[in-house]
mmCIF file of N, CA and C in Angstrom:
data_model
loop_
_atom_site.group_PDB
_atom_site.id
_atom_site.type_symbol
_atom_site.label_atom_id
_atom_site.label_comp_id
_atom_site.label_asym_id
_atom_site.label_seq_id
_atom_site.Cartn_x
_atom_site.Cartn_y
_atom_site.Cartn_z
ATOM 1 N N MET A 1 13.814 60.095 19.239
ATOM 2 C CA MET A 1 13.280 59.178 18.260
ATOM 3 C C MET A 1 13.545 57.750 18.737
ATOM 4 N N THR A 2 12.515 56.922 18.736
ATOM 5 C CA THR A 2 12.669 55.527 19.146
ATOM 6 C C THR A 2 12.839 54.644 17.909
ATOM 7 N N THR A 3 13.568 53.579 18.108
ATOM 8 C CA THR A 3 13.813 52.651 17.017
ATOM 9 C C THR A 3 12.927 51.432 17.201
ATOM 10 N N LEU A 4 12.228 51.084 16.161
ATOM 11 C CA LEU A 4 11.354 49.917 16.227
ATOM 12 C C LEU A 4 12.131 48.616 16.118
ATOM 13 N N LEU A 5 13.327 48.668 15.552
ATOM 14 C CA LEU A 5 14.095 47.458 15.307
ATOM 15 C C LEU A 5 15.279 47.294 16.259
ATOM 16 N N ALA A 6 15.190 47.874 17.444
ATOM 17 C CA ALA A 6 16.276 47.746 18.398
ATOM 18 C C ALA A 6 16.364 46.300 18.882
ATOM 19 N N LEU A 7 17.556 45.759 18.851
ATOM 20 C CA LEU A 7 17.782 44.378 19.275
ATOM 21 C C LEU A 7 18.569 44.362 20.575
ATOM 22 N N VAL A 8 18.282 43.395 21.394
ATOM 23 C CA VAL A 8 19.007 43.267 22.652
ATOM 24 C C VAL A 8 20.461 42.916 22.357
ATOM 25 N N PRO A 9 21.370 43.331 23.225
ATOM 26 C CA PRO A 9 22.774 42.972 23.015
ATOM 27 C C PRO A 9 22.935 41.440 23.008
ATOM 28 N N GLY A 10 23.744 40.959 22.117
ATOM 29 C CA GLY A 10 23.998 39.529 22.027
ATOM 30 C C GLY A 10 22.992 38.762 21.185
ATOM 31 N N TYR A 11 22.054 39.488 20.572
ATOM 32 C CA TYR A 11 21.013 38.840 19.779
ATOM 33 C C TYR A 11 21.604 37.952 18.688
ATOM 34 N N PHE A 12 22.521 38.488 17.915
ATOM 35 C CA PHE A 12 23.072 37.721 16.791
ATOM 36 C C PHE A 12 23.949 36.558 17.267
ATOM 37 N N ALA A 13 24.574 36.700 18.422
ATOM 38 C CA ALA A 13 25.340 35.581 18.977
ATOM 39 C C ALA A 13 24.394 34.440 19.345
ATOM 40 N N ASN A 14 23.243 34.788 19.941
ATOM 41 C CA ASN A 14 22.246 33.758 20.277
ATOM 42 C C ASN A 14 21.689 33.091 19.021
ATOM 43 N N VAL A 15 21.419 33.886 18.011
ATOM 44 C CA VAL A 15 20.915 33.332 16.752
ATOM 45 C C VAL A 15 21.970 32.407 16.147
ATOM 46 N N GLY A 16 23.224 32.833 16.179
ATOM 47 C CA GLY A 16 24.307 32.008 15.637
ATOM 48 C C GLY A 16 24.424 30.682 16.371
ATOM 49 N N ARG A 17 24.325 30.709 17.700
ATOM 50 C CA ARG A 17 24.367 29.463 18.477
ATOM 51 C C ARG A 17 23.177 28.572 18.130
ATOM 52 N N GLY A 18 22.013 29.176 17.976
ATOM 53 C CA GLY A 18 20.824 28.400 17.621
ATOM 54 C C GLY A 18 20.940 27.755 16.251
ATOM 55 N N VAL A 19 21.457 28.513 15.287
ATOM 56 C CA VAL A 19 21.647 27.971 13.932
ATOM 57 C C VAL A 19 22.680 26.848 13.973
ATOM 58 N N GLY A 20 23.744 27.049 14.732
ATOM 59 C CA GLY A 20 24.761 25.998 14.872
ATOM 60 C C GLY A 20 24.180 24.739 15.489
ATOM 61 N N ALA A 21 23.341 24.893 16.514
ATOM 62 C CA ALA A 21 22.713 23.736 17.163
ATOM 63 C C ALA A 21 21.801 23.001 16.185
ATOM 64 N N ILE A 22 21.028 23.757 15.427
ATOM 65 C CA ILE A 22 20.146 23.130 14.427
ATOM 66 C C ILE A 22 20.963 22.305 13.443
ATOM 67 N N LEU A 23 22.038 22.892 12.936
ATOM 68 C CA LEU A 23 22.864 22.182 11.953
ATOM 69 C C LEU A 23 23.514 20.934 12.547
ATOM 70 N N LEU A 24 24.004 21.023 13.778
ATOM 71 C CA LEU A 24 24.625 19.866 14.421
ATOM 72 C C LEU A 24 23.615 18.760 14.696
ATOM 73 N N TYR A 25 22.445 19.128 15.214
ATOM 74 C CA TYR A 25 21.416 18.110 15.463
ATOM 75 C C TYR A 25 20.930 17.491 14.154
ATOM 76 N N ALA A 26 20.782 18.315 13.117
ATOM 77 C CA ALA A 26 20.368 17.785 11.817
ATOM 78 C C ALA A 26 21.405 16.799 11.293
ATOM 79 N N LEU A 27 22.671 17.118 11.469
ATOM 80 C CA LEU A 27 23.742 16.222 11.024
ATOM 81 C C LEU A 27 23.704 14.907 11.810
ATOM 82 N N ILE A 28 23.552 15.003 13.125
ATOM 83 C CA ILE A 28 23.473 13.802 13.966
ATOM 84 C C ILE A 28 22.250 12.971 13.562
ATOM 85 N N GLY A 29 21.121 13.624 13.387
ATOM 86 C CA GLY A 29 19.907 12.916 12.985
ATOM 87 C C GLY A 29 20.073 12.218 11.651
ATOM 88 N N LEU A 30 20.657 12.909 10.690
ATOM 89 C CA LEU A 30 20.888 12.319 9.370
ATOM 90 C C LEU A 30 21.832 11.131 9.460
ATOM 91 N N LEU A 31 22.920 11.292 10.206
ATOM 92 C CA LEU A 31 23.871 10.188 10.359
ATOM 93 C C LEU A 31 23.219 8.967 11.017
ATOM 94 N N LEU A 32 22.413 9.203 12.049
ATOM 95 C CA LEU A 32 21.740 8.094 12.722
ATOM 96 C C LEU A 32 20.714 7.424 11.808
ATOM 97 N N MET A 33 19.990 8.217 11.037
ATOM 98 C CA MET A 33 19.025 7.622 10.117
ATOM 99 C C MET A 33 19.728 6.816 9.032
ATOM 100 N N LEU A 34 20.863 7.318 8.547
ATOM 101 C CA LEU A 34 21.630 6.549 7.563
ATOM 102 C C LEU A 34 22.190 5.273 8.183
ATOM 103 N N LEU A 35 22.707 5.389 9.397
ATOM 104 C CA LEU A 35 23.216 4.213 10.095
ATOM 105 C C LEU A 35 22.094 3.196 10.314
ATOM 106 N N GLY A 36 20.926 3.672 10.702
ATOM 107 C CA GLY A 36 19.777 2.800 10.878
ATOM 108 C C GLY A 36 19.381 2.129 9.574
ATOM 109 N N PHE A 37 19.403 2.891 8.485
ATOM 110 C CA PHE A 37 19.092 2.320 7.173
ATOM 111 C C PHE A 37 20.072 1.202 6.831
ATOM 112 N N TYR A 38 21.361 1.477 7.021
ATOM 113 C CA TYR A 38 22.355 0.458 6.679
ATOM 114 C C TYR A 38 22.315 -0.735 7.635
ATOM 115 N N ALA A 39 21.909 -0.508 8.883
ATOM 116 C CA ALA A 39 21.753 -1.631 9.810
ATOM 117 C C ALA A 39 20.614 -2.535 9.345
ATOM 118 N N ILE A 40 19.513 -1.933 8.901
ATOM 119 C CA ILE A 40 18.407 -2.720 8.358
ATOM 120 C C ILE A 40 18.872 -3.441 7.095
ATOM 121 N N ASP A 41 19.597 -2.719 6.244
ATOM 122 C CA ASP A 41 20.087 -3.292 4.986
ATOM 123 C C ASP A 41 21.003 -4.486 5.236
ATOM 124 N N LEU A 42 21.909 -4.354 6.196
ATOM 125 C CA LEU A 42 22.860 -5.436 6.477
ATOM 126 C C LEU A 42 22.198 -6.670 7.078
ATOM 127 N N THR A 43 21.088 -6.457 7.771
ATOM 128 C CA THR A 43 20.463 -7.581 8.476
ATOM 129 C C THR A 43 19.275 -8.172 7.724
ATOM 130 N N THR A 44 19.020 -7.682 6.529
ATOM 131 C CA THR A 44 17.946 -8.257 5.721
ATOM 132 C C THR A 44 18.518 -8.761 4.406
ATOM 133 N N PRO A 45 17.900 -9.789 3.857
ATOM 134 C CA PRO A 45 18.365 -10.300 2.564
ATOM 135 C C PRO A 45 18.131 -9.258 1.456
ATOM 136 N N GLY A 46 19.032 -9.220 0.498
ATOM 137 C CA GLY A 46 18.891 -8.289 -0.621
ATOM 138 C C GLY A 46 19.464 -6.923 -0.293
ATOM 139 N N LYS A 47 19.578 -6.094 -1.310
ATOM 140 C CA LYS A 47 20.090 -4.729 -1.138
ATOM 141 C C LYS A 47 18.909 -3.782 -0.978
ATOM 142 N N LEU A 48 18.708 -3.314 0.228
ATOM 143 C CA LEU A 48 17.561 -2.476 0.541
ATOM 144 C C LEU A 48 17.559 -1.194 -0.295
ATOM 145 N N ASN A 49 18.725 -0.580 -0.473
ATOM 146 C CA ASN A 49 18.747 0.675 -1.233
ATOM 147 C C ASN A 49 18.304 0.462 -2.682
ATOM 148 N N ARG A 50 18.656 -0.664 -3.260
ATOM 149 C CA ARG A 50 18.219 -0.961 -4.637
ATOM 150 C C ARG A 50 16.707 -1.200 -4.684
ATOM 151 N N MET A 51 16.204 -1.892 -3.672
ATOM 152 C CA MET A 51 14.762 -2.166 -3.639
ATOM 153 C C MET A 51 13.956 -0.878 -3.457
ATOM 154 N N VAL A 52 14.465 0.025 -2.627
ATOM 155 C CA VAL A 52 13.788 1.309 -2.429
ATOM 156 C C VAL A 52 13.830 2.111 -3.728
ATOM 157 N N ARG A 53 15.008 2.173 -4.355
ATOM 158 C CA ARG A 53 15.138 2.900 -5.624
ATOM 159 C C ARG A 53 14.220 2.321 -6.701
ATOM 160 N N ALA A 54 14.045 1.005 -6.681
ATOM 161 C CA ALA A 54 13.190 0.347 -7.667
ATOM 162 C C ALA A 54 11.702 0.574 -7.374
ATOM 163 N N GLY A 55 11.413 1.149 -6.220
ATOM 164 C CA GLY A 55 10.028 1.449 -5.869
ATOM 165 C C GLY A 55 9.246 0.267 -5.353
ATOM 166 N N LEU A 56 9.945 -0.741 -4.829
ATOM 167 C CA LEU A 56 9.241 -1.893 -4.264
ATOM 168 C C LEU A 56 8.527 -1.437 -2.994
ATOM 169 N N PRO A 57 7.205 -1.549 -2.974
ATOM 170 C CA PRO A 57 6.417 -0.912 -1.906
ATOM 171 C C PRO A 57 6.731 -1.395 -0.495
ATOM 172 N N ASN A 58 7.009 -2.674 -0.327
ATOM 173 C CA ASN A 58 7.268 -3.189 1.023
ATOM 174 C C ASN A 58 8.591 -2.688 1.577
ATOM 175 N N SER A 59 9.597 -2.595 0.712
ATOM 176 C CA SER A 59 10.882 -2.056 1.164
ATOM 177 C C SER A 59 10.732 -0.586 1.546
ATOM 178 N N ILE A 60 9.873 0.127 0.846
ATOM 179 C CA ILE A 60 9.627 1.534 1.160
ATOM 180 C C ILE A 60 8.880 1.670 2.486
ATOM 181 N N ILE A 61 7.889 0.823 2.712
ATOM 182 C CA ILE A 61 7.121 0.865 3.967
ATOM 183 C C ILE A 61 8.040 0.616 5.161
ATOM 184 N N VAL A 62 8.855 -0.431 5.069
ATOM 185 C CA VAL A 62 9.742 -0.792 6.181
ATOM 186 C C VAL A 62 10.808 0.281 6.383
ATOM 187 N N THR A 63 11.384 0.790 5.299
ATOM 188 C CA THR A 63 12.414 1.827 5.408
ATOM 189 C C THR A 63 11.836 3.106 5.995
ATOM 190 N N ALA A 64 10.679 3.520 5.523
ATOM 191 C CA ALA A 64 10.054 4.739 6.038
ATOM 192 C C ALA A 64 9.761 4.609 7.533
ATOM 193 N N ALA A 65 9.252 3.464 7.938
ATOM 194 C CA ALA A 65 8.967 3.248 9.361
ATOM 195 C C ALA A 65 10.252 3.310 10.182
ATOM 196 N N GLY A 66 11.327 2.735 9.665
ATOM 197 C CA GLY A 66 12.610 2.787 10.362
ATOM 198 C C GLY A 66 13.138 4.210 10.499
ATOM 199 N N MET A 67 12.970 5.027 9.454
ATOM 200 C CA MET A 67 13.439 6.413 9.504
ATOM 201 C C MET A 67 12.618 7.230 10.512
ATOM 202 N N VAL A 68 11.305 7.058 10.489
ATOM 203 C CA VAL A 68 10.455 7.792 11.432
ATOM 204 C C VAL A 68 10.765 7.356 12.864
ATOM 205 N N SER A 69 10.977 6.071 13.050
ATOM 206 C CA SER A 69 11.318 5.546 14.366
ATOM 207 C C SER A 69 12.609 6.178 14.883
ATOM 208 N N MET A 70 13.606 6.270 14.022
ATOM 209 C CA MET A 70 14.872 6.886 14.419
ATOM 210 C C MET A 70 14.658 8.364 14.752
ATOM 211 N N ALA A 71 13.805 9.030 14.012
ATOM 212 C CA ALA A 71 13.515 10.436 14.302
ATOM 213 C C ALA A 71 12.887 10.589 15.687
ATOM 214 N N PHE A 72 11.982 9.664 16.074
ATOM 215 C CA PHE A 72 11.408 9.707 17.428
ATOM 216 C C PHE A 72 12.521 9.714 18.468
ATOM 217 N N ILE A 73 13.483 8.834 18.282
ATOM 218 C CA ILE A 73 14.565 8.682 19.255
ATOM 219 C C ILE A 73 15.427 9.942 19.305
ATOM 220 N N VAL A 74 15.805 10.452 18.150
ATOM 221 C CA VAL A 74 16.666 11.643 18.099
ATOM 222 C C VAL A 74 15.940 12.855 18.678
ATOM 223 N N VAL A 75 14.681 13.047 18.308
ATOM 224 C CA VAL A 75 13.915 14.192 18.810
ATOM 225 C C VAL A 75 13.786 14.128 20.330
ATOM 226 N N THR A 76 13.508 12.952 20.856
ATOM 227 C CA THR A 76 13.372 12.813 22.304
ATOM 228 C C THR A 76 14.702 13.057 23.012
ATOM 229 N N ALA A 77 15.789 12.591 22.426
ATOM 230 C CA ALA A 77 17.109 12.840 23.018
ATOM 231 C C ALA A 77 17.416 14.336 23.029
ATOM 232 N N ILE A 78 17.067 15.031 21.970
ATOM 233 C CA ILE A 78 17.281 16.491 21.916
ATOM 234 C C ILE A 78 16.424 17.166 22.982
ATOM 235 N N TRP A 79 15.156 16.805 23.030
ATOM 236 C CA TRP A 79 14.234 17.432 23.974
ATOM 237 C C TRP A 79 14.663 17.189 25.421
ATOM 238 N N SER A 80 15.126 15.987 25.704
ATOM 239 C CA SER A 80 15.486 15.652 27.081
ATOM 240 C C SER A 80 16.767 16.341 27.536
ATOM 241 N N ALA A 81 17.552 16.869 26.595
ATOM 242 C CA ALA A 81 18.800 17.550 26.963
ATOM 243 C C ALA A 81 18.547 18.933 27.544
ATOM 244 N N SER A 82 17.332 19.428 27.473
ATOM 245 C CA SER A 82 16.930 20.710 28.064
ATOM 246 C C SER A 82 17.825 21.871 27.649
ATOM 247 N N GLY A 83 18.195 21.929 26.399
ATOM 248 C CA GLY A 83 18.955 23.059 25.886
ATOM 249 C C GLY A 83 20.454 22.962 26.038
ATOM 250 N N ALA A 84 20.965 21.958 26.688
ATOM 251 C CA ALA A 84 22.407 21.781 26.836
ATOM 252 C C ALA A 84 22.924 21.093 25.565
ATOM 253 N N LEU A 85 23.614 21.848 24.733
ATOM 254 C CA LEU A 85 23.984 21.364 23.398
ATOM 255 C C LEU A 85 24.883 20.131 23.434
ATOM 256 N N ALA A 86 25.978 20.186 24.164
ATOM 257 C CA ALA A 86 26.913 19.047 24.185
ATOM 258 C C ALA A 86 26.228 17.791 24.708
ATOM 259 N N GLU A 87 25.469 17.950 25.805
ATOM 260 C CA GLU A 87 24.768 16.804 26.372
ATOM 261 C C GLU A 87 23.712 16.270 25.412
ATOM 262 N N GLY A 88 23.016 17.173 24.740
ATOM 263 C CA GLY A 88 21.986 16.763 23.789
ATOM 264 C C GLY A 88 22.567 16.018 22.603
ATOM 265 N N LEU A 89 23.682 16.501 22.081
ATOM 266 C CA LEU A 89 24.322 15.825 20.952
ATOM 267 C C LEU A 89 24.816 14.440 21.354
ATOM 268 N N LEU A 90 25.446 14.381 22.521
ATOM 269 C CA LEU A 90 25.954 13.091 22.998
ATOM 270 C C LEU A 90 24.799 12.126 23.286
ATOM 271 N N ALA A 91 23.739 12.633 23.913
ATOM 272 C CA ALA A 91 22.575 11.790 24.197
ATOM 273 C C ALA A 91 21.947 11.292 22.899
ATOM 274 N N ALA A 92 21.838 12.155 21.906
ATOM 275 C CA ALA A 92 21.263 11.745 20.623
ATOM 276 C C ALA A 92 22.100 10.641 19.993
ATOM 277 N N LEU A 93 23.410 10.778 20.056
ATOM 278 C CA LEU A 93 24.285 9.741 19.492
ATOM 279 C C LEU A 93 24.160 8.419 20.245
ATOM 280 N N ILE A 94 24.242 8.484 21.556
ATOM 281 C CA ILE A 94 24.199 7.259 22.367
ATOM 282 C C ILE A 94 22.839 6.583 22.249
ATOM 283 N N PHE A 95 21.765 7.349 22.494
ATOM 284 C CA PHE A 95 20.431 6.765 22.447
ATOM 285 C C PHE A 95 20.082 6.327 21.029
ATOM 286 N N GLY A 96 20.532 7.088 20.050
ATOM 287 C CA GLY A 96 20.281 6.705 18.665
ATOM 288 C C GLY A 96 20.941 5.387 18.323
ATOM 289 N N PHE A 97 22.180 5.222 18.731
ATOM 290 C CA PHE A 97 22.888 3.968 18.458
ATOM 291 C C PHE A 97 22.228 2.796 19.177
ATOM 292 N N VAL A 98 21.900 2.995 20.462
ATOM 293 C CA VAL A 98 21.220 1.943 21.225
ATOM 294 C C VAL A 98 19.870 1.628 20.584
ATOM 295 N N GLY A 99 19.171 2.649 20.128
ATOM 296 C CA GLY A 99 17.886 2.453 19.467
ATOM 297 C C GLY A 99 18.018 1.640 18.195
ATOM 298 N N ILE A 100 19.057 1.896 17.422
ATOM 299 C CA ILE A 100 19.295 1.134 16.192
ATOM 300 C C ILE A 100 19.528 -0.331 16.518
ATOM 301 N N VAL A 101 20.399 -0.588 17.485
ATOM 302 C CA VAL A 101 20.690 -1.976 17.878
ATOM 303 C C VAL A 101 19.418 -2.661 18.380
ATOM 304 N N ALA A 102 18.666 -1.979 19.239
ATOM 305 C CA ALA A 102 17.438 -2.554 19.792
ATOM 306 C C ALA A 102 16.416 -2.813 18.689
ATOM 307 N N GLN A 103 16.279 -1.873 17.762
ATOM 308 C CA GLN A 103 15.324 -2.045 16.666
ATOM 309 C C GLN A 103 15.667 -3.238 15.801
ATOM 310 N N VAL A 104 16.901 -3.303 15.384
ATOM 311 C CA VAL A 104 17.314 -4.400 14.508
ATOM 312 C C VAL A 104 17.089 -5.739 15.208
ATOM 313 N N ALA A 105 17.509 -5.837 16.458
ATOM 314 C CA ALA A 105 17.348 -7.092 17.194
ATOM 315 C C ALA A 105 15.869 -7.442 17.375
ATOM 316 N N ALA A 106 15.063 -6.467 17.757
ATOM 317 C CA ALA A 106 13.648 -6.736 18.013
ATOM 318 C C ALA A 106 12.903 -7.100 16.735
ATOM 319 N N VAL A 107 13.196 -6.402 15.653
ATOM 320 C CA VAL A 107 12.508 -6.702 14.397
ATOM 321 C C VAL A 107 12.921 -8.069 13.866
ATOM 322 N N ARG A 108 14.206 -8.395 13.975
ATOM 323 C CA ARG A 108 14.631 -9.737 13.552
ATOM 324 C C ARG A 108 13.958 -10.804 14.414
ATOM 325 N N LEU A 109 13.831 -10.551 15.724
ATOM 326 C CA LEU A 109 13.150 -11.484 16.620
ATOM 327 C C LEU A 109 11.680 -11.623 16.225
ATOM 328 N N LEU A 110 11.025 -10.504 15.937
ATOM 329 C CA LEU A 110 9.629 -10.534 15.502
ATOM 330 C C LEU A 110 9.473 -11.364 14.224
ATOM 331 N N GLU A 111 10.377 -11.165 13.300
ATOM 332 C CA GLU A 111 10.313 -11.930 12.047
ATOM 333 C C GLU A 111 10.471 -13.422 12.327
ATOM 334 N N TRP A 112 11.358 -13.765 13.241
ATOM 335 C CA TRP A 112 11.583 -15.168 13.586
ATOM 336 C C TRP A 112 10.355 -15.767 14.266
ATOM 337 N N VAL A 113 9.796 -15.016 15.236
ATOM 338 C CA VAL A 113 8.633 -15.504 15.980
ATOM 339 C C VAL A 113 7.419 -15.664 15.060
ATOM 340 N N THR A 114 7.218 -14.698 14.169
ATOM 341 C CA THR A 114 6.040 -14.746 13.292
ATOM 342 C C THR A 114 6.271 -15.589 12.045
ATOM 343 N N GLY A 115 7.526 -15.917 11.761
ATOM 344 C CA GLY A 115 7.829 -16.690 10.558
ATOM 345 C C GLY A 115 7.809 -15.864 9.287
ATOM 346 N N ILE A 116 7.909 -14.538 9.414
ATOM 347 C CA ILE A 116 7.910 -13.664 8.237
ATOM 348 C C ILE A 116 9.236 -13.825 7.496
ATOM 349 N N ASP A 117 9.160 -14.078 6.217
ATOM 350 C CA ASP A 117 10.351 -14.113 5.364
ATOM 351 C C ASP A 117 10.559 -12.694 4.843
ATOM 352 N N ILE A 118 11.296 -11.901 5.602
ATOM 353 C CA ILE A 118 11.416 -10.479 5.289
ATOM 354 C C ILE A 118 12.058 -10.250 3.922
ATOM 355 N N GLY A 119 12.974 -11.110 3.540
ATOM 356 C CA GLY A 119 13.590 -10.961 2.222
ATOM 357 C C GLY A 119 12.561 -11.049 1.117
ATOM 358 N N ALA A 120 11.681 -12.038 1.203
ATOM 359 C CA ALA A 120 10.627 -12.197 0.200
ATOM 360 C C ALA A 120 9.630 -11.045 0.255
ATOM 361 N N VAL A 121 9.304 -10.592 1.466
ATOM 362 C CA VAL A 121 8.355 -9.484 1.614
ATOM 363 C C VAL A 121 8.929 -8.214 0.990
ATOM 364 N N LEU A 122 10.173 -7.882 1.309
ATOM 365 C CA LEU A 122 10.782 -6.655 0.787
ATOM 366 C C LEU A 122 10.900 -6.679 -0.729
ATOM 367 N N ALA A 123 11.164 -7.842 -1.298
ATOM 368 C CA ALA A 123 11.378 -7.958 -2.738
ATOM 369 C C ALA A 123 10.084 -8.095 -3.533
ATOM 370 N N ALA A 124 8.956 -8.303 -2.855
ATOM 371 C CA ALA A 124 7.687 -8.510 -3.556
ATOM 372 C C ALA A 124 7.268 -7.237 -4.301
ATOM 373 N N PRO A 125 6.736 -7.387 -5.502
ATOM 374 C CA PRO A 125 6.328 -6.213 -6.288
ATOM 375 C C PRO A 125 5.002 -5.608 -5.836
ATOM 376 N N ASP A 126 4.233 -6.331 -5.010
ATOM 377 C CA ASP A 126 2.964 -5.816 -4.524
ATOM 378 C C ASP A 126 3.015 -5.702 -2.999
ATOM 379 N N VAL A 127 2.137 -4.882 -2.458
ATOM 380 C CA VAL A 127 2.118 -4.650 -1.014
ATOM 381 C C VAL A 127 1.702 -5.924 -0.289
ATOM 382 N N LYS A 128 2.486 -6.278 0.715
ATOM 383 C CA LYS A 128 2.211 -7.454 1.548
ATOM 384 C C LYS A 128 1.851 -6.977 2.954
ATOM 385 N N PRO A 129 0.842 -7.578 3.572
ATOM 386 C CA PRO A 129 0.468 -7.177 4.938
ATOM 387 C C PRO A 129 1.627 -7.303 5.929
ATOM 388 N N GLN A 130 2.531 -8.245 5.687
ATOM 389 C CA GLN A 130 3.657 -8.441 6.595
ATOM 390 C C GLN A 130 4.543 -7.191 6.681
ATOM 391 N N ALA A 131 4.598 -6.417 5.616
ATOM 392 C CA ALA A 131 5.397 -5.186 5.637
ATOM 393 C C ALA A 131 4.863 -4.218 6.679
ATOM 394 N N PHE A 132 3.551 -4.201 6.860
ATOM 395 C CA PHE A 132 2.961 -3.320 7.864
ATOM 396 C C PHE A 132 3.279 -3.806 9.273
ATOM 397 N N VAL A 133 3.361 -5.109 9.455
ATOM 398 C CA VAL A 133 3.734 -5.667 10.756
ATOM 399 C C VAL A 133 5.166 -5.270 11.094
ATOM 400 N N VAL A 134 6.062 -5.437 10.139
ATOM 401 C CA VAL A 134 7.473 -5.080 10.364
ATOM 402 C C VAL A 134 7.607 -3.571 10.549
ATOM 403 N N GLY A 135 6.904 -2.793 9.724
ATOM 404 C CA GLY A 135 6.937 -1.335 9.880
ATOM 405 C C GLY A 135 6.405 -0.898 11.228
ATOM 406 N N ALA A 136 5.303 -1.518 11.659
ATOM 407 C CA ALA A 136 4.740 -1.193 12.972
ATOM 408 C C ALA A 136 5.705 -1.550 14.090
ATOM 409 N N ALA A 137 6.433 -2.651 13.925
ATOM 410 C CA ALA A 137 7.433 -3.035 14.937
ATOM 411 C C ALA A 137 8.520 -1.966 15.035
ATOM 412 N N HIS A 138 8.957 -1.453 13.893
ATOM 413 C CA HIS A 138 9.953 -0.376 13.911
ATOM 414 C C HIS A 138 9.404 0.841 14.649
ATOM 415 N N LEU A 139 8.203 1.272 14.297
ATOM 416 C CA LEU A 139 7.616 2.455 14.929
ATOM 417 C C LEU A 139 7.395 2.241 16.425
ATOM 418 N N ALA A 140 6.864 1.089 16.785
ATOM 419 C CA ALA A 140 6.592 0.808 18.197
ATOM 420 C C ALA A 140 7.870 0.810 19.015
ATOM 421 N N LEU A 141 8.904 0.169 18.501
ATOM 422 C CA LEU A 141 10.152 0.124 19.253
ATOM 423 C C LEU A 141 10.800 1.509 19.326
ATOM 424 N N GLY A 142 10.678 2.280 18.255
ATOM 425 C CA GLY A 142 11.191 3.651 18.296
ATOM 426 C C GLY A 142 10.511 4.458 19.384
ATOM 427 N N LEU A 143 9.197 4.288 19.523
ATOM 428 C CA LEU A 143 8.462 4.981 20.587
ATOM 429 C C LEU A 143 8.884 4.504 21.967
ATOM 430 N N VAL A 144 9.080 3.204 22.122
ATOM 431 C CA VAL A 144 9.502 2.653 23.417
ATOM 432 C C VAL A 144 10.867 3.232 23.800
ATOM 433 N N VAL A 145 11.815 3.222 22.874
ATOM 434 C CA VAL A 145 13.145 3.766 23.154
ATOM 435 C C VAL A 145 13.053 5.262 23.445
ATOM 436 N N ALA A 146 12.246 5.965 22.669
ATOM 437 C CA ALA A 146 12.104 7.420 22.874
ATOM 438 C C ALA A 146 11.551 7.720 24.258
ATOM 439 N N VAL A 147 10.523 7.007 24.672
ATOM 440 C CA VAL A 147 9.942 7.251 25.999
ATOM 441 C C VAL A 147 10.920 6.832 27.093
ATOM 442 N N ALA A 148 11.705 5.809 26.854
ATOM 443 C CA ALA A 148 12.703 5.380 27.851
ATOM 444 C C ALA A 148 13.750 6.461 28.081
ATOM 445 N N ILE A 149 13.974 7.304 27.103
ATOM 446 C CA ILE A 149 14.959 8.391 27.237
ATOM 447 C C ILE A 149 14.469 9.439 28.254
ATOM 448 N N ILE A 150 13.163 9.640 28.281
ATOM 449 C CA ILE A 150 12.594 10.694 29.138
ATOM 450 C C ILE A 150 12.785 10.386 30.570
#
């Protein structure tokens, strides 16, 4: 009699390692996204978390772009590690941190060059085109950092 559900030896150990890797990468990604959020919050006028909670559209646009940008960086760091868990986690942390610093600096520079008053834009109750410029800067820089990892 043959068994249809025969599993190769070590199957559950491999699944356990995979689940552990998912949880560790998810934790690193979450921590980096939170760090990125607080870096944006610290470098912009006003309390970003309050503005997001209040549903101010520009703060939501900029925050969402920053989170997606950070995800680009973390995903690329994971992918570039080629399955090596320790190296992938360390790369995600290092590249994520560098990405946060680069993003904050570049976006602040963009605001200075363009003359955007980001504090006023984030606090505005209606959608401002400048929020899309700042959001696009976050996404673009996230892509640049992500591709630089490869």
